[in-house]
PDB file of C-alpha atoms and ligand atoms in Angstrom:
ATOM      1  CA  MET A  17       0.107  -0.158  -0.017  1.00 95.00           C
ATOM      2  CA  LYS A  18       1.268   3.340  -0.703  1.00 97.00           C
ATOM      3  CA  LYS A  19       1.576   5.923   2.038  1.00 98.00           C
ATOM      4  CA  ALA A  20       1.813   9.552   2.241  1.00 98.00           C
ATOM      5  CA  TYR A  21       5.314  11.275   2.297  1.00 98.00           C
ATOM      6  CA  ILE A  22       6.067  15.123   2.691  1.00 98.00           C
ATOM      7  CA  ASP A  23       9.035  16.576   0.930  1.00 98.00           C
ATOM      8  CA  PRO A  24      10.457  18.955   3.333  1.00 97.00           C
ATOM      9  CA  ASN A  25      12.051  20.743   0.744  1.00 97.00           C
ATOM     10  CA  ILE A  26       8.723  21.626  -1.222  1.00 98.00           C
ATOM     11  CA  CYS A  27       6.389  22.168   2.221  1.00 97.00           C
ATOM     12  CA  ASP A  28       6.345  25.486   2.843  1.00 96.00           C
ATOM     13  CA  ARG A  29       5.375  25.013   6.576  1.00 96.00           C
ATOM     14  CA  SER A  30       2.072  26.998   6.516  1.00 95.00           C
ATOM     15  CA  PRO A  31       0.682  26.628  10.072  1.00 95.00           C
ATOM     16  CA  PHE A  32      -2.847  26.519   8.347  1.00 94.00           C
ATOM     17  CA  CYS A  33      -1.473  23.260   6.563  1.00 96.00           C
ATOM     18  CA  PRO A  34      -4.714  21.881   4.994  1.00 97.00           C
ATOM     19  CA  ALA A  35      -3.448  18.647   4.771  1.00 98.00           C
ATOM     20  CA  LYS A  36      -3.612  18.211   8.572  1.00 97.00           C
ATOM     21  CA  ARG A  37      -7.403  18.994   8.317  1.00 97.00           C
ATOM     22  CA  VAL A  38      -8.379  16.318   5.634  1.00 98.00           C
ATOM     23  CA  CYS A  39      -6.318  13.426   6.909  1.00 98.00           C
ATOM     24  CA  PRO A  40      -9.245  11.126   8.040  1.00 98.00           C
ATOM     25  CA  THR A  41      -7.052   9.200  10.642  1.00 98.00           C
ATOM     26  CA  GLY A  42      -5.187  12.088  12.137  1.00 98.00           C
ATOM     27  CA  ALA A  43      -1.788  10.827  10.527  1.00 98.00           C
ATOM     28  CA  ILE A  44      -0.732  14.020   9.839  1.00 98.00           C
ATOM     29  CA  THR A  45       0.595  16.309  12.965  1.00 98.00           C
ATOM     30  CA  GLN A  46       2.568  19.562  13.117  1.00 97.00           C
ATOM     31  CA  GLU A  47       4.498  21.561  15.625  1.00 96.00           C
ATOM     32  CA  VAL A  48       3.348  24.753  15.286  1.00 94.00           C
ATOM     33  CA  LYS A  49       4.835  27.837  17.610  1.00 92.00           C
ATOM     34  CA  LEU A  50       4.826  31.481  17.973  1.00 90.00           C
ATOM     35  CA  PHE A  51       7.296  32.237  15.100  1.00 89.00           C
ATOM     36  CA  GLY A  52       6.478  29.454  12.664  1.00 90.00           C
ATOM     37  CA  ALA A  53       5.483  25.730  12.265  1.00 95.00           C
ATOM     38  CA  SER A  54       7.690  22.833  11.633  1.00 95.00           C
ATOM     39  CA  THR A  55       7.193  20.362   8.339  1.00 96.00           C
ATOM     40  CA  PRO A  56       4.461  18.321   8.877  1.00 97.00           C
ATOM     41  CA  LYS A  57       4.881  14.357  10.036  1.00 98.00           C
ATOM     42  CA  VAL A  58       3.011  11.749   8.525  1.00 98.00           C
ATOM     43  CA  ASP A  59       2.453   8.495  11.318  1.00 98.00           C
ATOM     44  CA  GLN A  60       3.245   5.576   8.672  1.00 98.00           C
ATOM     45  CA  ASN A  61       1.201   3.533  11.365  1.00 98.00           C
ATOM     46  CA  LYS A  62      -2.110   5.679  11.054  1.00 98.00           C
ATOM     47  CA  CYS A  63      -1.933   6.654   7.477  1.00 98.00           C
ATOM     48  CA  ILE A  64      -4.123   4.538   5.433  1.00 98.00           C
ATOM     49  CA  GLY A  65      -3.113   5.567   1.793  1.00 98.00           C
ATOM     50  CA  CYS A  66      -6.391   7.398   0.549  1.00 98.00           C
ATOM     51  CA  GLY A  67      -4.352  10.312  -0.671  1.00 98.00           C
ATOM     52  CA  LYS A  68      -6.415  13.149   0.409  1.00 98.00           C
ATOM     53  CA  CYS A  69      -3.596  15.263   1.878  1.00 98.00           C
ATOM     54  CA  ALA A  70      -1.901  14.778  -1.548  1.00 98.00           C
ATOM     55  CA  GLN A  71      -4.662  16.297  -3.408  1.00 98.00           C
ATOM     56  CA  ILE A  72      -4.960  19.161  -1.051  1.00 98.00           C
ATOM     57  CA  CYS A  73      -1.625  20.354  -0.610  1.00 98.00           C
ATOM     58  CA  PRO A  74      -1.241  23.581  -2.351  1.00 97.00           C
ATOM     59  CA  GLN A  75       2.008  23.199  -2.988  1.00 97.00           C
ATOM     60  CA  ARG A  76       1.848  19.546  -3.922  1.00 98.00           C
ATOM     61  CA  ALA A  77       4.492  18.716  -1.287  1.00 98.00           C
ATOM     62  CA  ILE A  78       2.971  15.280  -0.693  1.00 98.00           C
ATOM     63  CA  LYS A  79       3.730  12.167  -2.795  1.00 98.00           C
ATOM     64  CA  MET A  80       2.162   8.396  -2.516  1.00 98.00           C
ATOM     65  CA  ILE A  81       4.690   6.025  -2.467  1.00 97.00           C
TER      66      ILE A  81
HETATM   67  S1  LIG B 115      -2.762   9.650   2.674  1.00 85.39           S
HETATM   68 FE1  LIG B 115      -4.664  10.096   3.743  1.00 85.39          FE
HETATM   69  S2  LIG B 115      -4.587   8.605   5.656  1.00 85.39           S
HETATM   70 FE2  LIG B 115      -2.376   8.975   4.797  1.00 85.39          FE
HETATM   71  S3  LIG B 115      -1.463  10.625   5.872  1.00 85.39           S
HETATM   72 FE3  LIG B 115      -2.404  11.556   3.666  1.00 85.39          FE
HETATM   73  S4  LIG B 115      -4.774  11.809   4.459  1.00 85.39           S
HETATM   74 FE4  LIG B 115      -3.817  10.950   5.886  1.00 85.39          FE
END
């Protein structure tokens, strides 16, 4: 099964990352601090490979591999 992979070189680390919202299993988490956010992380054990995050990412930073 394919799983989501976030390319840290493409991700813009927006604290409003829409992929976090659409993930049905809560597999995507991100540390958001006062002065910026980290690259979101995908918990490979929670990802069911639905591809919703890859579809909505405005930077196209998420690949299904
Ligand atoms: S592929 Fe689906 S389950 Fe996996 S991280 Fe993306 S939205 Fe979540």
